[in-house]
């Protein structure tokens, strides 16, 4: 539910995206998140779990 709440806040500011790309983390692999994406008409591609190379842009943004 936290993921959905944050996405709804982002939608209010940025609009609804056509795609949300994530890893296969538990919060994104749940039936609830899949249903949320379907309800909003959002595609949800995922990458290979634990594969930073497949998520290069996201990993770069998280770099400290």
PDB file of N, CA and C in Angstrom:
ATOM      1  N   UNK A   1       0.814  -1.206   0.000  1.00  0.00           N
ATOM      2  CA  UNK A   1       0.000   0.000   0.000  1.00  0.00           C
ATOM      3  C   UNK A   1       0.852   1.263   0.000  1.00  0.00           C
ATOM      4  N   UNK A   2       2.030   1.207   0.604  1.00  0.00           N
ATOM      5  CA  UNK A   2       2.901   2.388   0.607  1.00  0.00           C
ATOM      6  C   UNK A   2       3.326   2.762  -0.804  1.00  0.00           C
ATOM      7  N   UNK A   3       3.639   1.746  -1.615  1.00  0.00           N
ATOM      8  CA  UNK A   3       4.051   2.004  -2.994  1.00  0.00           C
ATOM      9  C   UNK A   3       2.911   2.675  -3.747  1.00  0.00           C
ATOM     10  N   UNK A   4       1.717   2.140  -3.590  1.00  0.00           N
ATOM     11  CA  UNK A   4       0.561   2.709  -4.272  1.00  0.00           C
ATOM     12  C   UNK A   4       0.315   4.153  -3.823  1.00  0.00           C
ATOM     13  N   UNK A   5       0.441   4.412  -2.536  1.00  0.00           N
ATOM     14  CA  UNK A   5       0.245   5.766  -2.012  1.00  0.00           C
ATOM     15  C   UNK A   5       1.239   6.738  -2.637  1.00  0.00           C
ATOM     16  N   UNK A   6       2.495   6.338  -2.688  1.00  0.00           N
ATOM     17  CA  UNK A   6       3.525   7.213  -3.260  1.00  0.00           C
ATOM     18  C   UNK A   6       3.309   7.424  -4.758  1.00  0.00           C
ATOM     19  N   UNK A   7       2.897   6.374  -5.449  1.00  0.00           N
ATOM     20  CA  UNK A   7       2.626   6.532  -6.880  1.00  0.00           C
ATOM     21  C   UNK A   7       1.457   7.488  -7.108  1.00  0.00           C
ATOM     22  N   UNK A   8       0.407   7.376  -6.309  1.00  0.00           N
ATOM     23  CA  UNK A   8      -0.731   8.289  -6.459  1.00  0.00           C
ATOM     24  C   UNK A   8      -0.315   9.738  -6.233  1.00  0.00           C
ATOM     25  N   UNK A   9       0.573   9.956  -5.275  1.00  0.00           N
ATOM     26  CA  UNK A   9       1.088  11.309  -5.048  1.00  0.00           C
ATOM     27  C   UNK A   9       1.883  11.793  -6.260  1.00  0.00           C
ATOM     28  N   UNK A  10       2.675  10.898  -6.847  1.00  0.00           N
ATOM     29  CA  UNK A  10       3.443  11.260  -8.042  1.00  0.00           C
ATOM     30  C   UNK A  10       2.513  11.527  -9.221  1.00  0.00           C
ATOM     31  N   UNK A  11       1.450  10.725  -9.360  1.00  0.00           N
ATOM     32  CA  UNK A  11       0.495  10.920 -10.452  1.00  0.00           C
ATOM     33  C   UNK A  11      -0.137  12.307 -10.366  1.00  0.00           C
ATOM     34  N   UNK A  12      -0.423  12.757  -9.146  1.00  0.00           N
ATOM     35  CA  UNK A  12      -1.059  14.064  -8.959  1.00  0.00           C
ATOM     36  C   UNK A  12      -0.173  15.198  -9.463  1.00  0.00           C
ATOM     37  N   UNK A  13       1.132  15.010  -9.373  1.00  0.00           N
ATOM     38  CA  UNK A  13       2.076  16.050  -9.787  1.00  0.00           C
ATOM     39  C   UNK A  13       2.519  15.865 -11.236  1.00  0.00           C
ATOM     40  N   UNK A  14       2.825  14.630 -11.596  1.00  0.00           N
ATOM     41  CA  UNK A  14       3.444  14.350 -12.893  1.00  0.00           C
ATOM     42  C   UNK A  14       2.502  13.772 -13.938  1.00  0.00           C
ATOM     43  N   UNK A  15       1.325  13.343 -13.525  1.00  0.00           N
ATOM     44  CA  UNK A  15       0.418  12.654 -14.429  1.00  0.00           C
ATOM     45  C   UNK A  15       0.651  11.156 -14.363  1.00  0.00           C
ATOM     46  N   UNK A  16      -0.249  10.409 -14.972  1.00  0.00           N
ATOM     47  CA  UNK A  16      -0.170   8.947 -14.949  1.00  0.00           C
ATOM     48  C   UNK A  16       0.749   8.482 -16.074  1.00  0.00           C
ATOM     49  N   UNK A  17       1.774   7.711 -15.744  1.00  0.00           N
ATOM     50  CA  UNK A  17       2.683   7.225 -16.784  1.00  0.00           C
ATOM     51  C   UNK A  17       2.063   6.050 -17.528  1.00  0.00           C
ATOM     52  N   UNK A  18       2.589   5.752 -18.678  1.00  0.00           N
ATOM     53  CA  UNK A  18       2.109   4.567 -19.389  1.00  0.00           C
ATOM     54  C   UNK A  18       2.887   3.330 -18.957  1.00  0.00           C
ATOM     55  N   UNK A  19       4.030   3.546 -18.270  1.00  0.00           N
ATOM     56  CA  UNK A  19       4.862   2.423 -17.857  1.00  0.00           C
ATOM     57  C   UNK A  19       5.580   2.767 -16.552  1.00  0.00           C
ATOM     58  N   UNK A  20       5.670   1.777 -15.654  1.00  0.00           N
ATOM     59  CA  UNK A  20       6.465   1.889 -14.434  1.00  0.00           C
ATOM     60  C   UNK A  20       7.395   0.687 -14.413  1.00  0.00           C
ATOM     61  N   UNK A  21       8.691   0.938 -14.569  1.00  0.00           N
ATOM     62  CA  UNK A  21       9.676  -0.139 -14.612  1.00  0.00           C
ATOM     63  C   UNK A  21      10.267  -0.341 -13.224  1.00  0.00           C
ATOM     64  N   UNK A  22      10.251  -1.582 -12.745  1.00  0.00           N
ATOM     65  CA  UNK A  22      10.776  -1.897 -11.420  1.00  0.00           C
ATOM     66  C   UNK A  22      11.597  -3.179 -11.476  1.00  0.00           C
ATOM     67  N   UNK A  23      12.236  -3.466 -10.342  1.00  0.00           N
ATOM     68  CA  UNK A  23      12.847  -4.780 -10.198  1.00  0.00           C
ATOM     69  C   UNK A  23      11.741  -5.733  -9.723  1.00  0.00           C
ATOM     70  N   UNK A  24      12.092  -6.931  -9.370  1.00  0.00           N
ATOM     71  CA  UNK A  24      11.103  -7.910  -8.917  1.00  0.00           C
ATOM     72  C   UNK A  24      11.000  -7.947  -7.398  1.00  0.00           C
ATOM     73  N   UNK A  25      11.206  -6.810  -6.751  1.00  0.00           N
ATOM     74  CA  UNK A  25      11.092  -6.746  -5.297  1.00  0.00           C
ATOM     75  C   UNK A  25       9.692  -7.126  -4.846  1.00  0.00           C
ATOM     76  N   UNK A  26       9.568  -7.581  -3.601  1.00  0.00           N
ATOM     77  CA  UNK A  26       8.277  -8.043  -3.089  1.00  0.00           C
ATOM     78  C   UNK A  26       7.152  -7.015  -3.221  1.00  0.00           C
ATOM     79  N   UNK A  27       7.454  -5.756  -3.030  1.00  0.00           N
ATOM     80  CA  UNK A  27       6.416  -4.724  -3.123  1.00  0.00           C
ATOM     81  C   UNK A  27       5.864  -4.599  -4.538  1.00  0.00           C
ATOM     82  N   UNK A  28       6.684  -4.938  -5.526  1.00  0.00           N
ATOM     83  CA  UNK A  28       6.273  -4.789  -6.925  1.00  0.00           C
ATOM     84  C   UNK A  28       5.789  -6.091  -7.550  1.00  0.00           C
ATOM     85  N   UNK A  29       6.050  -7.209  -6.904  1.00  0.00           N
ATOM     86  CA  UNK A  29       5.654  -8.511  -7.433  1.00  0.00           C
ATOM     87  C   UNK A  29       4.323  -8.977  -6.849  1.00  0.00           C
ATOM     88  N   UNK A  30       3.725  -8.172  -6.005  1.00  0.00           N
ATOM     89  CA  UNK A  30       2.484  -8.574  -5.338  1.00  0.00           C
ATOM     90  C   UNK A  30       1.286  -8.495  -6.282  1.00  0.00           C
ATOM     91  N   UNK A  31       0.272  -9.263  -5.954  1.00  0.00           N
ATOM     92  CA  UNK A  31      -0.971  -9.214  -6.724  1.00  0.00           C
ATOM     93  C   UNK A  31      -1.622  -7.835  -6.602  1.00  0.00           C
ATOM     94  N   UNK A  32      -1.480  -7.228  -5.428  1.00  0.00           N
ATOM     95  CA  UNK A  32      -2.077  -5.902  -5.215  1.00  0.00           C
ATOM     96  C   UNK A  32      -1.453  -4.871  -6.152  1.00  0.00           C
ATOM     97  N   UNK A  33      -0.123  -4.911  -6.324  1.00  0.00           N
ATOM     98  CA  UNK A  33       0.536  -3.946  -7.201  1.00  0.00           C
ATOM     99  C   UNK A  33       0.188  -4.222  -8.663  1.00  0.00           C
ATOM    100  N   UNK A  34       0.126  -5.496  -9.021  1.00  0.00           N
ATOM    101  CA  UNK A  34      -0.265  -5.860 -10.387  1.00  0.00           C
ATOM    102  C   UNK A  34      -1.668  -5.344 -10.686  1.00  0.00           C
ATOM    103  N   UNK A  35      -2.571  -5.525  -9.737  1.00  0.00           N
ATOM    104  CA  UNK A  35      -3.940  -5.046  -9.893  1.00  0.00           C
ATOM    105  C   UNK A  35      -3.986  -3.521  -9.995  1.00  0.00           C
ATOM    106  N   UNK A  36      -3.195  -2.842  -9.167  1.00  0.00           N
ATOM    107  CA  UNK A  36      -3.111  -1.380  -9.192  1.00  0.00           C
ATOM    108  C   UNK A  36      -2.694  -0.903 -10.583  1.00  0.00           C
ATOM    109  N   UNK A  37      -1.655  -1.519 -11.123  1.00  0.00           N
ATOM    110  CA  UNK A  37      -1.172  -1.130 -12.458  1.00  0.00           C
ATOM    111  C   UNK A  37      -2.238  -1.373 -13.517  1.00  0.00           C
ATOM    112  N   UNK A  38      -2.922  -2.496 -13.432  1.00  0.00           N
ATOM    113  CA  UNK A  38      -3.971  -2.800 -14.404  1.00  0.00           C
ATOM    114  C   UNK A  38      -5.108  -1.786 -14.318  1.00  0.00           C
ATOM    115  N   UNK A  39      -5.495  -1.418 -13.100  1.00  0.00           N
ATOM    116  CA  UNK A  39      -6.579  -0.453 -12.917  1.00  0.00           C
ATOM    117  C   UNK A  39      -6.239   0.904 -13.526  1.00  0.00           C
ATOM    118  N   UNK A  40      -4.979   1.279 -13.481  1.00  0.00           N
ATOM    119  CA  UNK A  40      -4.544   2.569 -14.007  1.00  0.00           C
ATOM    120  C   UNK A  40      -4.077   2.478 -15.462  1.00  0.00           C
ATOM    121  N   UNK A  41      -4.083   1.274 -16.037  1.00  0.00           N
ATOM    122  CA  UNK A  41      -3.647   1.111 -17.425  1.00  0.00           C
ATOM    123  C   UNK A  41      -2.154   1.287 -17.604  1.00  0.00           C
ATOM    124  N   UNK A  42      -1.392   0.902 -16.583  1.00  0.00           N
ATOM    125  CA  UNK A  42       0.061   1.072 -16.590  1.00  0.00           C
ATOM    126  C   UNK A  42       0.743  -0.251 -16.903  1.00  0.00           C
ATOM    127  N   UNK A  43       1.654  -0.222 -17.864  1.00  0.00           N
ATOM    128  CA  UNK A  43       2.491  -1.389 -18.141  1.00  0.00           C
ATOM    129  C   UNK A  43       3.522  -1.511 -17.027  1.00  0.00           C
ATOM    130  N   UNK A  44       3.876  -2.743 -16.669  1.00  0.00           N
ATOM    131  CA  UNK A  44       4.829  -2.947 -15.576  1.00  0.00           C
ATOM    132  C   UNK A  44       5.909  -3.955 -15.967  1.00  0.00           C
ATOM    133  N   UNK A  45       6.881  -3.518 -16.774  1.00  0.00           N
ATOM    134  CA  UNK A  45       7.993  -4.421 -17.098  1.00  0.00           C
ATOM    135  C   UNK A  45       8.942  -4.530 -15.909  1.00  0.00           C
ATOM    136  N   UNK A  46       9.512  -5.703 -15.744  1.00  0.00           N
ATOM    137  CA  UNK A  46      10.495  -5.911 -14.675  1.00  0.00           C
ATOM    138  C   UNK A  46      11.774  -6.449 -15.290  1.00  0.00           C
ATOM    139  N   UNK A  47      12.839  -6.353 -14.540  1.00  0.00           N
ATOM    140  CA  UNK A  47      14.125  -6.869 -14.986  1.00  0.00           C
ATOM    141  C   UNK A  47      14.486  -8.115 -14.201  1.00  0.00           C
ATOM    142  N   UNK A  48      15.615  -8.678 -14.543  1.00  0.00           N
ATOM    143  CA  UNK A  48      16.116  -9.846 -13.836  1.00  0.00           C
ATOM    144  C   UNK A  48      16.377  -9.450 -12.383  1.00  0.00           C
ATOM    145  N   UNK A  49      15.880 -10.244 -11.420  1.00  0.00           N
ATOM    146  CA  UNK A  49      16.105  -9.892 -10.016  1.00  0.00           C
ATOM    147  C   UNK A  49      17.584  -9.758  -9.683  1.00  0.00           C
ATOM    148  N   UNK A  50      17.907  -8.800  -8.846  1.00  0.00           N
ATOM    149  CA  UNK A  50      19.277  -8.575  -8.358  1.00  0.00           C
ATOM    150  C   UNK A  50      20.257  -8.320  -9.498  1.00  0.00           C
ATOM    151  N   UNK A  51      19.787  -7.639 -10.542  1.00  0.00           N
ATOM    152  CA  UNK A  51      20.627  -7.358 -11.699  1.00  0.00           C
ATOM    153  C   UNK A  51      20.743  -5.849 -11.895  1.00  0.00           C
ATOM    154  N   UNK A  52      21.711  -5.215 -11.238  1.00  0.00           N
ATOM    155  CA  UNK A  52      21.855  -3.763 -11.379  1.00  0.00           C
ATOM    156  C   UNK A  52      22.081  -3.307 -12.814  1.00  0.00           C
ATOM    157  N   UNK A  53      22.712  -4.139 -13.626  1.00  0.00           N
ATOM    158  CA  UNK A  53      22.968  -3.748 -15.012  1.00  0.00           C
ATOM    159  C   UNK A  53      21.666  -3.535 -15.770  1.00  0.00           C
ATOM    160  N   UNK A  54      20.654  -4.321 -15.469  1.00  0.00           N
ATOM    161  CA  UNK A  54      19.364  -4.192 -16.129  1.00  0.00           C
ATOM    162  C   UNK A  54      18.592  -2.971 -15.673  1.00  0.00           C
ATOM    163  N   UNK A  55      18.984  -2.395 -14.567  1.00  0.00           N
ATOM    164  CA  UNK A  55      18.316  -1.235 -13.997  1.00  0.00           C
ATOM    165  C   UNK A  55      19.277  -0.053 -13.938  1.00  0.00           C
ATOM    166  N   UNK A  56      20.122   0.092 -14.908  1.00  0.00           N
ATOM    167  CA  UNK A  56      21.214   1.064 -14.861  1.00  0.00           C
ATOM    168  C   UNK A  56      20.755   2.479 -14.510  1.00  0.00           C
ATOM    169  N   UNK A  57      19.678   2.946 -15.111  1.00  0.00           N
ATOM    170  CA  UNK A  57      19.216   4.312 -14.860  1.00  0.00           C
ATOM    171  C   UNK A  57      18.753   4.460 -13.416  1.00  0.00           C
ATOM    172  N   UNK A  58      17.988   3.483 -12.938  1.00  0.00           N
ATOM    173  CA  UNK A  58      17.500   3.535 -11.561  1.00  0.00           C
ATOM    174  C   UNK A  58      18.657   3.427 -10.586  1.00  0.00           C
ATOM    175  N   UNK A  59      19.565   2.498 -10.831  1.00  0.00           N
ATOM    176  CA  UNK A  59      20.708   2.318  -9.938  1.00  0.00           C
ATOM    177  C   UNK A  59      21.574   3.581  -9.904  1.00  0.00           C
ATOM    178  N   UNK A  60      21.712   4.244 -11.033  1.00  0.00           N
ATOM    179  CA  UNK A  60      22.494   5.479 -11.082  1.00  0.00           C
ATOM    180  C   UNK A  60      21.836   6.565 -10.218  1.00  0.00           C
ATOM    181  N   UNK A  61      20.519   6.634 -10.274  1.00  0.00           N
ATOM    182  CA  UNK A  61      19.799   7.624  -9.475  1.00  0.00           C
ATOM    183  C   UNK A  61      19.930   7.346  -7.979  1.00  0.00           C
ATOM    184  N   UNK A  62      20.067   6.083  -7.610  1.00  0.00           N
ATOM    185  CA  UNK A  62      20.182   5.708  -6.198  1.00  0.00           C
ATOM    186  C   UNK A  62      21.613   5.754  -5.689  1.00  0.00           C
ATOM    187  N   UNK A  63      22.561   5.991  -6.567  1.00  0.00           N
ATOM    188  CA  UNK A  63      23.976   5.995  -6.183  1.00  0.00           C
ATOM    189  C   UNK A  63      24.242   7.052  -5.116  1.00  0.00           C
ATOM    190  N   UNK A  64      25.040   6.670  -4.120  1.00  0.00           N
ATOM    191  CA  UNK A  64      25.381   7.639  -3.066  1.00  0.00           C
ATOM    192  C   UNK A  64      26.845   7.968  -3.118  1.00  0.00           C
TER     193      UNK A  64
END
